[in-house]
Tab-separated table of C-alpha atoms and ligand atoms in Angstrom:
chain	number	residue	atom	x	y	z
A	1	UNK	CA	2.358	193.533	-28.376
A	2	UNK	CA	5.669	191.751	-28.171
A	3	UNK	CA	8.784	193.628	-27.095
A	4	UNK	CA	12.287	192.392	-27.698
A	5	UNK	CA	15.542	194.007	-26.676
A	6	UNK	CA	19.063	192.654	-26.962
A	7	UNK	CA	22.236	193.915	-25.297
A	8	UNK	CA	25.836	192.766	-25.252
A	9	UNK	CA	29.020	193.126	-27.276
A	10	UNK	CA	30.084	190.536	-29.846
A	11	UNK	CA	33.134	189.605	-27.726
A	12	UNK	CA	31.684	190.724	-24.395
A	13	UNK	CA	30.593	188.394	-21.622
A	14	UNK	CA	27.183	187.634	-23.039
A	15	UNK	CA	24.320	188.542	-25.312
A	16	UNK	CA	21.213	189.201	-23.231
A	17	UNK	CA	17.705	189.185	-24.675
A	18	UNK	CA	14.536	190.320	-22.967
A	19	UNK	CA	11.303	189.164	-24.554
A	20	UNK	CA	8.158	190.679	-23.073
A	21	UNK	CA	4.505	190.132	-23.939
A	22	UNK	CA	4.311	186.338	-24.104
A	23	UNK	CA	1.153	184.669	-22.842
A	24	UNK	CA	1.535	182.390	-19.816
A	25	UNK	CA	1.484	178.628	-20.161
A	26	UNK	CA	3.687	178.294	-23.238
A	27	UNK	CA	5.766	175.137	-22.887
A	28	UNK	CA	9.479	175.654	-23.489
A	29	UNK	CA	11.505	172.599	-24.369
A	30	UNK	CA	15.167	172.965	-23.407
A	31	UNK	CA	16.350	170.410	-25.970
A	32	UNK	CA	14.412	172.077	-28.824
A	33	UNK	CA	15.938	175.420	-27.808
A	34	UNK	CA	19.459	173.957	-28.018
A	35	UNK	CA	18.732	172.356	-31.396
A	36	UNK	CA	17.382	175.641	-32.742
A	37	UNK	CA	20.554	177.448	-31.685
A	38	UNK	CA	22.758	174.858	-33.374
A	39	UNK	CA	21.111	175.569	-36.751
A	40	UNK	CA	22.498	179.121	-36.728
A	41	UNK	CA	26.086	177.895	-36.432
A	42	UNK	CA	25.797	175.700	-39.532
A	43	UNK	CA	27.283	176.942	-42.782
A	44	UNK	CA	30.186	176.139	-45.020
A	45	UNK	CA	32.194	179.340	-45.287
A	46	UNK	CA	31.686	180.492	-41.730
A	47	UNK	CA	34.728	181.538	-39.719
A	48	UNK	CA	36.516	179.831	-36.798
A	49	UNK	CA	34.294	181.573	-34.250
A	50	UNK	CA	31.399	179.190	-34.828
A	51	UNK	CA	33.522	176.246	-33.715
A	52	UNK	CA	34.403	178.075	-30.509
A	53	UNK	CA	30.910	179.009	-29.408
A	54	UNK	CA	28.287	176.585	-28.106
A	55	UNK	CA	25.471	179.138	-27.885
A	56	UNK	CA	23.920	177.519	-24.836
A	57	UNK	CA	20.890	179.534	-23.727
A	58	UNK	CA	20.328	180.257	-20.054
A	59	UNK	CA	16.738	181.137	-19.246
A	60	UNK	CA	16.956	183.543	-16.328
A	61	UNK	CA	13.397	184.766	-15.910
A	62	UNK	CA	9.826	184.396	-17.064
A	63	UNK	CA	9.843	180.589	-17.326
A	64	UNK	CA	9.043	178.289	-14.407
A	65	UNK	CA	9.050	174.507	-14.548
A	66	UNK	CA	9.171	174.598	-18.340
A	67	UNK	CA	6.304	177.067	-18.925
A	68	UNK	CA	6.150	180.826	-19.421
A	69	UNK	CA	4.591	182.723	-16.520
A	70	UNK	CA	3.618	185.871	-18.461
A	71	UNK	CA	6.622	187.770	-17.055
A	72	UNK	CA	9.412	189.109	-19.294
A	73	UNK	CA	11.683	186.261	-20.396
A	74	UNK	CA	15.427	186.859	-20.029
A	75	UNK	CA	17.699	184.768	-22.233
A	76	UNK	CA	21.464	184.833	-21.895
A	77	UNK	CA	24.031	183.376	-24.288
A	78	UNK	CA	27.575	183.670	-22.945
A	79	UNK	CA	30.613	184.061	-25.207
A	80	UNK	CA	33.200	181.358	-24.686
A	81	UNK	CA	36.103	183.661	-25.548
A	82	UNK	CA	34.963	186.465	-23.255
A	83	UNK	CA	37.899	185.896	-20.885
A	84	UNK	CA	40.428	186.808	-23.572
A	85	UNK	CA	38.530	189.986	-24.312
A	86	UNK	CA	37.844	190.989	-20.706
A	87	UNK	CA	40.519	193.678	-20.605
A	88	UNK	CA	39.813	195.016	-24.092
A	89	UNK	CA	36.116	195.421	-23.355
A	90	UNK	CA	36.385	196.213	-19.648
A	91	UNK	CA	33.743	198.567	-18.254
A	92	UNK	CA	36.106	200.300	-15.835
A	93	UNK	CA	39.631	199.129	-16.693
A	94	UNK	CA	42.582	201.253	-17.738
A	95	UNK	CA	42.329	202.052	-21.492
A	96	UNK	CA	46.128	201.953	-21.860
A	97	UNK	CA	46.682	198.602	-20.122
A	98	UNK	CA	47.671	195.989	-22.682
A	99	UNK	CA	44.817	196.698	-25.062
A	100	UNK	CA	45.329	195.836	-28.737
A	101	UNK	CA	45.880	198.670	-31.173
A	102	UNK	CA	42.950	200.889	-31.938
A	103	UNK	CA	41.131	200.112	-35.160
A	104	UNK	CA	41.203	203.329	-37.136
A	105	UNK	CA	40.985	201.976	-40.713
A	106	UNK	CA	37.255	201.597	-41.420
A	107	UNK	CA	36.141	198.660	-43.577
A	108	UNK	CA	34.154	199.680	-46.665
A	109	UNK	CA	30.648	198.272	-46.294
A	110	UNK	CA	30.834	198.002	-42.490
A	111	UNK	CA	29.403	200.297	-39.808
A	112	UNK	CA	32.925	201.453	-38.835
A	113	UNK	CA	33.127	204.813	-40.630
A	114	UNK	CA	29.632	206.173	-40.038
A	115	UNK	CA	29.622	204.842	-36.462
A	116	UNK	CA	32.966	206.461	-35.563
A	117	UNK	CA	31.716	209.802	-36.855
A	118	UNK	CA	28.310	209.484	-35.257
A	119	UNK	CA	29.515	208.485	-31.760
A	120	UNK	CA	32.848	210.318	-31.904
A	121	UNK	CA	34.850	207.133	-31.368
A	122	UNK	CA	38.517	206.792	-32.293
A	123	UNK	CA	38.467	202.996	-32.095
A	124	UNK	CA	36.115	201.149	-34.460
A	125	UNK	CA	35.920	198.464	-31.735
A	126	UNK	CA	33.331	200.688	-30.016
A	127	UNK	CA	31.154	200.457	-33.121
A	128	UNK	CA	31.756	197.007	-34.522
A	129	UNK	CA	31.073	195.124	-31.302
A	130	UNK	CA	27.378	195.966	-31.642
A	131	UNK	CA	27.242	196.120	-35.437
A	132	UNK	CA	28.444	192.495	-35.417
A	133	UNK	CA	25.945	189.801	-36.347
A	134	UNK	CA	26.753	188.122	-33.036
A	135	UNK	CA	23.761	190.087	-31.721
A	136	UNK	CA	21.515	187.825	-33.768
A	137	UNK	CA	22.230	184.927	-31.393
A	138	UNK	CA	19.818	186.635	-28.984
A	139	UNK	CA	17.110	187.031	-31.566
A	140	UNK	CA	17.422	183.397	-32.592
A	141	UNK	CA	17.078	182.335	-28.943
A	142	UNK	CA	13.893	184.402	-28.671
A	143	UNK	CA	12.753	183.026	-32.020
A	144	UNK	CA	12.971	179.460	-30.752
A	145	UNK	CA	10.535	180.376	-27.964
A	146	UNK	CA	8.212	181.928	-30.528
A	147	UNK	CA	8.499	178.825	-32.702
A	148	UNK	CA	6.862	176.885	-29.858
A	149	UNK	CA	4.063	179.462	-29.632
A	150	UNK	CA	3.428	179.355	-33.385
A	151	UNK	CA	3.554	175.543	-33.442
A	152	UNK	CA	0.760	175.526	-30.839
A	153	UNK	CA	-1.260	177.561	-33.381
A	154	UNK	CA	-0.410	175.030	-36.165
A	155	UNK	CA	2.087	177.351	-37.858
A	156	UNK	CA	5.413	176.033	-39.093
A	157	UNK	CA	8.305	178.245	-40.192
A	158	UNK	CA	11.376	177.124	-42.137
A	159	UNK	CA	13.976	178.613	-44.446
A	160	UNK	CA	16.337	177.644	-47.228
A	161	UNK	CA	19.102	179.277	-49.219
A	162	UNK	CA	18.184	179.934	-52.849
A	163	UNK	CA	21.300	181.718	-54.097
A	164	UNK	CA	24.959	182.105	-53.196
A	165	UNK	CA	26.992	184.409	-55.402
A	166	UNK	CA	25.997	183.597	-58.973
A	167	UNK	CA	24.761	180.068	-58.132
A	168	UNK	CA	20.974	179.760	-57.904
A	169	UNK	CA	18.961	176.776	-56.672
A	170	UNK	CA	16.787	175.293	-59.412
A	171	UNK	CA	13.729	174.257	-57.420
A	172	UNK	CA	11.614	173.159	-60.412
A	173	UNK	CA	12.255	169.495	-59.702
A	174	UNK	CA	11.994	169.713	-55.897
A	175	UNK	CA	8.560	168.889	-54.440
A	176	UNK	CA	7.668	171.796	-52.093
A	177	UNK	CA	7.095	169.426	-49.171
A	178	UNK	CA	10.714	168.236	-49.445
A	179	UNK	CA	12.352	171.672	-49.359
A	180	UNK	CA	12.623	172.045	-45.579
A	181	UNK	CA	14.006	168.532	-45.056
A	182	UNK	CA	16.571	168.854	-47.808
A	183	UNK	CA	17.759	172.238	-46.540
A	184	UNK	CA	18.148	170.841	-43.038
A	185	UNK	CA	20.403	168.065	-44.341
A	186	UNK	CA	23.363	170.080	-45.666
A	187	UNK	CA	25.739	172.796	-44.487
A	188	UNK	CA	24.494	175.383	-46.985
A	189	UNK	CA	20.882	174.902	-45.889
A	190	UNK	CA	19.771	174.685	-49.533
A	191	UNK	CA	17.262	172.363	-51.201
A	192	UNK	CA	19.043	172.318	-54.604
A	193	UNK	CA	22.229	173.561	-56.262
A	194	UNK	CA	24.565	172.562	-53.433
A	195	UNK	CA	27.683	171.893	-55.529
A	196	UNK	CA	27.448	175.135	-57.512
A	197	UNK	CA	26.880	177.192	-54.348
A	198	UNK	CA	29.760	175.501	-52.577
A	199	UNK	CA	32.052	176.300	-55.499
A	200	UNK	CA	31.115	179.987	-55.218
A	201	UNK	CA	32.224	179.977	-51.584
A	202	UNK	CA	35.414	178.019	-52.301
A	203	UNK	CA	36.360	180.402	-55.060
A	204	UNK	CA	35.742	183.504	-52.883
A	205	UNK	CA	37.708	181.856	-50.079
A	206	UNK	CA	40.663	181.195	-52.392
A	207	UNK	CA	40.648	184.853	-53.437
A	208	UNK	CA	40.501	186.206	-49.866
A	209	UNK	CA	37.059	187.529	-50.748
A	210	UNK	CA	33.461	187.127	-49.513
A	211	UNK	CA	30.166	186.214	-51.144
A	212	UNK	CA	26.511	187.018	-50.439
A	213	UNK	CA	23.239	185.478	-51.542
A	214	UNK	CA	19.504	185.102	-51.069
A	215	UNK	CA	17.478	183.077	-48.542
A	216	UNK	CA	13.774	182.347	-48.430
A	217	UNK	CA	11.608	182.002	-45.322
A	218	UNK	CA	8.311	180.117	-45.534
A	219	UNK	CA	5.520	180.084	-42.942
A	220	UNK	CA	2.785	177.495	-43.402
A	221	UNK	CA	-0.542	177.189	-41.605
A	222	UNK	CA	-1.314	180.881	-41.166
A	223	UNK	CA	-4.981	181.847	-41.153
A	224	UNK	CA	-6.074	184.607	-43.526
A	225	UNK	CA	-6.286	188.108	-42.066
A	226	UNK	CA	-3.120	188.597	-39.999
A	227	UNK	CA	-1.914	192.168	-40.483
A	228	UNK	CA	-4.212	194.845	-41.869
A	229	UNK	CA	-4.855	197.032	-44.884
A	230	UNK	CA	-6.555	199.653	-42.734
A	231	UNK	CA	-3.445	201.622	-41.769
A	232	UNK	CA	-0.041	201.699	-43.437
A	233	UNK	CA	1.885	200.694	-40.304
A	234	UNK	CA	-0.284	197.641	-39.765
A	235	UNK	CA	0.490	196.121	-43.156
A	236	UNK	CA	2.234	192.814	-42.550
A	237	UNK	CA	4.429	193.315	-45.635
A	238	UNK	CA	5.823	196.468	-44.025
A	239	UNK	CA	6.525	194.728	-40.713
A	240	UNK	CA	8.267	191.872	-42.508
A	241	UNK	CA	10.383	194.285	-44.532
A	242	UNK	CA	11.426	196.098	-41.370
A	243	UNK	CA	12.246	192.842	-39.614
A	244	UNK	CA	14.327	191.347	-42.421
A	245	UNK	CA	16.199	194.594	-43.043
A	246	UNK	CA	17.144	194.687	-39.357
A	247	UNK	CA	19.430	191.689	-39.939
A	248	UNK	CA	23.008	192.838	-40.571
A	249	UNK	CA	23.983	192.742	-44.269
A	250	UNK	CA	20.407	192.132	-45.509
A	251	UNK	CA	19.844	194.821	-48.126
A	252	UNK	CA	16.843	193.613	-50.088
A	253	UNK	CA	13.499	192.021	-49.266
A	254	UNK	CA	11.082	190.343	-51.629
A	255	UNK	CA	7.559	189.114	-50.903
A	256	UNK	CA	7.068	186.003	-53.050
A	257	UNK	CA	8.631	186.428	-56.513
A	258	UNK	CA	8.026	190.209	-56.359
A	259	UNK	CA	10.796	191.253	-58.736
A	260	UNK	CA	9.686	188.740	-61.350
A	261	UNK	CA	6.034	189.764	-60.832
A	262	UNK	CA	6.951	193.392	-61.537
A	263	UNK	CA	7.841	192.455	-65.099
A	264	UNK	CA	4.748	190.365	-65.793
A	265	UNK	CA	1.178	191.241	-66.729
A	266	UNK	CA	-1.453	191.156	-63.992
A	267	UNK	CA	-3.226	188.221	-65.594
A	268	UNK	CA	-0.035	186.195	-65.197
A	269	UNK	CA	0.645	187.276	-61.649
A	270	UNK	CA	-2.537	187.171	-59.573
A	271	UNK	CA	-3.579	183.872	-58.062
A	272	UNK	CA	-7.132	183.084	-59.110
A	273	UNK	CA	-9.713	182.151	-56.472
A	274	UNK	CA	-11.568	178.863	-56.994
A	275	UNK	CA	-14.258	177.238	-54.844
A	276	UNK	CA	-13.584	174.149	-52.742
A	277	UNK	CA	-16.336	171.778	-51.653
A	278	UNK	CA	-15.448	172.630	-48.043
A	279	UNK	CA	-13.119	175.008	-46.290
A	280	UNK	CA	-11.313	178.063	-47.629
A	281	UNK	CA	-11.189	178.742	-51.379
A	282	UNK	CA	-8.362	177.277	-53.450
A	283	UNK	CA	-5.829	179.520	-55.199
A	284	UNK	CA	-4.282	178.665	-58.548
A	285	UNK	CA	-0.804	179.569	-57.317
A	286	UNK	CA	1.042	181.600	-54.709
A	287	UNK	CA	2.743	184.370	-56.622
A	288	UNK	CA	1.483	186.779	-53.949
A	289	UNK	CA	3.752	185.062	-51.418
A	290	UNK	CA	0.802	184.606	-49.068
A	291	UNK	CA	0.091	188.324	-48.637
A	292	UNK	CA	-2.632	190.439	-50.212
A	293	UNK	CA	-3.526	193.948	-49.061
A	294	UNK	CA	-1.069	193.814	-46.184
A	295	UNK	CA	-2.701	190.668	-44.777
A	296	UNK	CA	-2.053	186.965	-44.870
A	297	UNK	CA	-4.384	185.334	-47.382
A	298	UNK	CA	-4.294	181.766	-46.086
A	299	UNK	CA	-1.546	180.569	-48.440
A	300	UNK	CA	2.032	179.969	-47.319
A	301	UNK	CA	3.901	183.169	-46.513
A	302	UNK	CA	7.061	183.390	-48.646
A	303	UNK	CA	9.610	186.157	-48.030
A	304	UNK	CA	13.131	186.464	-49.336
A	305	UNK	CA	16.124	188.407	-48.128
A	306	UNK	CA	19.140	189.444	-50.195
A	307	UNK	CA	22.370	189.550	-48.236
A	308	UNK	CA	25.343	191.556	-49.432
A	309	UNK	CA	28.798	189.948	-49.245
A	310	UNK	CA	30.343	190.408	-45.772
A	311	UNK	CA	32.506	193.489	-45.558
A	312	UNK	CA	35.512	192.096	-43.695
A	313	UNK	CA	37.859	190.950	-46.477
A	314	UNK	CA	41.064	188.963	-45.993
A	315	UNK	CA	42.380	190.832	-49.020
A	316	UNK	CA	41.283	194.288	-47.842
A	317	UNK	CA	39.885	197.115	-49.920
A	318	UNK	CA	41.270	200.615	-49.925
A	319	UNK	CA	40.370	202.862	-47.027
A	320	UNK	CA	41.987	205.613	-44.985
A	321	UNK	CA	43.411	205.843	-41.495
A	322	UNK	CA	41.064	208.154	-39.656
A	323	UNK	CA	43.886	209.267	-37.335
A	324	UNK	CA	46.074	210.532	-40.208
A	325	UNK	CA	43.725	210.820	-43.204
A	326	UNK	CA	46.325	208.868	-45.206
A	327	UNK	CA	45.312	206.099	-47.598
A	328	UNK	CA	45.554	202.648	-45.992
A	329	UNK	CA	44.139	199.184	-46.444
A	330	UNK	CA	41.017	198.489	-44.392
A	331	UNK	CA	41.436	196.571	-41.141
A	332	UNK	CA	41.081	192.780	-41.132
A	333	UNK	CA	39.993	190.470	-38.346
A	334	UNK	CA	39.190	186.790	-38.708
A	335	UNK	CA	35.821	186.599	-40.380
A	336	UNK	CA	33.361	184.541	-42.368
A	337	UNK	CA	33.473	184.107	-46.150
A	338	UNK	CA	29.724	183.496	-46.393
A	339	UNK	CA	26.979	183.683	-43.767
A	340	UNK	CA	23.871	183.329	-45.944
A	341	UNK	CA	22.808	179.972	-44.375
A	342	UNK	CA	22.921	181.545	-40.889
A	343	UNK	CA	21.069	184.619	-42.136
A	344	UNK	CA	18.192	182.353	-43.203
A	345	UNK	CA	17.913	181.000	-39.663
A	346	UNK	CA	18.045	184.515	-38.211
A	347	UNK	CA	15.359	185.533	-40.698
A	348	UNK	CA	13.123	182.728	-39.441
A	349	UNK	CA	13.466	184.224	-35.961
A	350	UNK	CA	12.541	187.757	-37.009
A	351	UNK	CA	9.650	186.511	-39.153
A	352	UNK	CA	8.372	184.521	-36.167
A	353	UNK	CA	8.535	187.701	-34.107
A	354	UNK	CA	6.406	189.552	-36.675
A	355	UNK	CA	3.913	186.684	-36.926
A	356	UNK	CA	3.579	186.279	-33.153
A	357	UNK	CA	2.997	189.986	-32.838
A	358	UNK	CA	0.322	189.832	-35.547
A	359	UNK	CA	-1.422	186.923	-33.778
A	360	UNK	CA	-1.334	188.754	-30.445
A	361	UNK	CA	-2.789	191.902	-32.027
A	362	UNK	CA	-5.670	189.976	-33.547
A	363	UNK	CA	-6.218	187.566	-30.627
A	364	UNK	CA	-4.762	189.327	-27.596
A	365	UNK	CA	-4.567	186.730	-24.819
A	366	UNK	CA	-2.893	186.459	-21.440
A	367	UNK	CA	-2.721	182.683	-21.581
A	368	UNK	CA	-1.766	180.197	-24.272
A	369	UNK	CA	-5.014	178.303	-23.744
A	370	UNK	CA	-7.110	181.393	-24.559
A	371	UNK	CA	-4.898	182.228	-27.521
A	372	UNK	CA	-5.241	178.721	-28.958
A	373	UNK	CA	-9.006	178.748	-28.364
A	374	UNK	CA	-9.452	182.150	-30.045
A	375	UNK	CA	-7.409	181.240	-33.101
A	376	UNK	CA	-9.202	177.883	-33.332
A	377	UNK	CA	-12.602	179.614	-33.093
A	378	UNK	CA	-11.632	182.059	-35.846
A	379	UNK	CA	-10.533	179.251	-38.156
A	380	UNK	CA	-13.815	177.479	-37.443
A	381	UNK	CA	-15.773	180.698	-38.135
A	382	UNK	CA	-14.206	180.929	-41.606
A	383	UNK	CA	-14.955	177.283	-42.395
A	384	UNK	CA	-18.521	177.752	-41.204
A	385	UNK	CA	-18.909	180.845	-43.369
A	386	UNK	CA	-17.782	178.919	-46.465
A	387	UNK	CA	-20.035	175.987	-45.554
A	388	UNK	CA	-23.052	178.336	-45.300
A	389	UNK	CA	-22.084	180.047	-48.552
A	390	UNK	CA	-21.931	176.616	-50.194
A	391	UNK	CA	-25.425	175.782	-48.947
A	392	UNK	CA	-26.669	179.108	-50.333
A	393	UNK	CA	-25.047	178.390	-53.704
A	394	UNK	CA	-26.628	174.949	-53.963
A	395	UNK	CA	-30.162	176.299	-53.330
B	1	EPS	C1	31.030	188.852	-37.229
B	1	EPS	C2	32.347	188.386	-37.317
B	1	EPS	C3	32.701	187.022	-36.852
B	1	EPS	C4	31.487	186.153	-36.924
B	1	EPS	C5	30.407	186.824	-36.094
B	1	EPS	C6	29.927	188.046	-36.769
B	1	EPS	O1	33.086	187.041	-35.498
B	1	EPS	P1	34.608	187.151	-35.049
B	1	EPS	O2	35.060	188.462	-35.558
B	1	EPS	O3	34.592	187.073	-33.556
B	1	EPS	O4	35.307	185.975	-35.652
B	1	EPS	O5	31.770	184.863	-36.477
B	1	EPS	O6	29.320	186.005	-35.944
B	1	EPS	C7	29.151	185.413	-34.744
B	1	EPS	C8	30.008	185.488	-33.757
B	1	EPS	C9	27.916	184.693	-34.653
B	1	EPS	O7	27.696	184.062	-33.618
B	1	EPS	O8	27.163	184.711	-35.621
B	1	EPS	C10	30.720	190.229	-37.623
B	1	EPS	O9	31.636	191.018	-37.838
B	1	EPS	O10	29.523	190.548	-37.758
């Protein structure tokens, strides 16, 4: 229903995003868009690049006087350093003219080696410019537009970091309603365990190393029934897995506490269903992470992503030079020590893409007004059903 395409090199002139399939009449707030972009640059342990970029989004099509028209939306984020890279990444320039040395020593863990083989490149630059997580700036820009759409449907999406290296957030003492606010207030985007996580980054930094971690994305206010159990490719779990694994360096996805659930008995995992005097039934917990049978179940959606440590190391690992086949240290360029906080923000964007798509499949609408009305009517239908059931039970 929703189509999204990004283009642009990490150090090229710009990252361009085209988002197609949005209903008309969605209000886009320029200030909210800018604030959303700023959240991705936050993060202790990020490299110098984040201080150089402002990530200002230019909206070049599909929005008129602050509202979507129904046409494809084009979003452009320019790179502030593009001038310095103009010759290196020139479309038609002379390849010998003052261009830095070719990168022929692939970094273990990066796309360099497989990409150079696959595309027959002799300079890893031709691979890494697109493998770079800079691309995610475009998806976050699109995500901020989708955040407005979901907010109009009473859905709120946030994220927080739950682990960096060996340091895990102990959330036992944190009231769930405080998690988002706490995460927003620090540069690791975590709701607990800040000092321990920061020490993990400092220690990796001191060693010329990198560190990964785990983030959690939460979506509240979803009605039951988004996604489907009727066909494997319509399961929302599958779409979420695909989306999260499309973020560079994300190697694992968990729906709710799935790994912990795998080691428990069913009676200790499944959230019992209890009646409420009005409205949808109450659940005794949310160990399902808000998904049952490939569909939202009306509880908060909780998905986690595990990010491997970044593969550009200041103290490089062993590699080879692909031009000579001799052992060499891997190439190094300035890089980040930890990007887990940013990955959480990117994950919000891709989750919002999946959720918007699921809404549009269930309530296909050309205008925001019709979409809001249809979703509202569906929510009302469910409440009415439970009210009638309650009347039947009391007879
Ligand atoms: C990245 C390497 C770094 C990061 C970059 C992703 O860039 P550079 O090599 O230019 O310093 O800063 O992330 C971003 C630019 C961004 O906006 O997130 C990589 O190799 O993936």
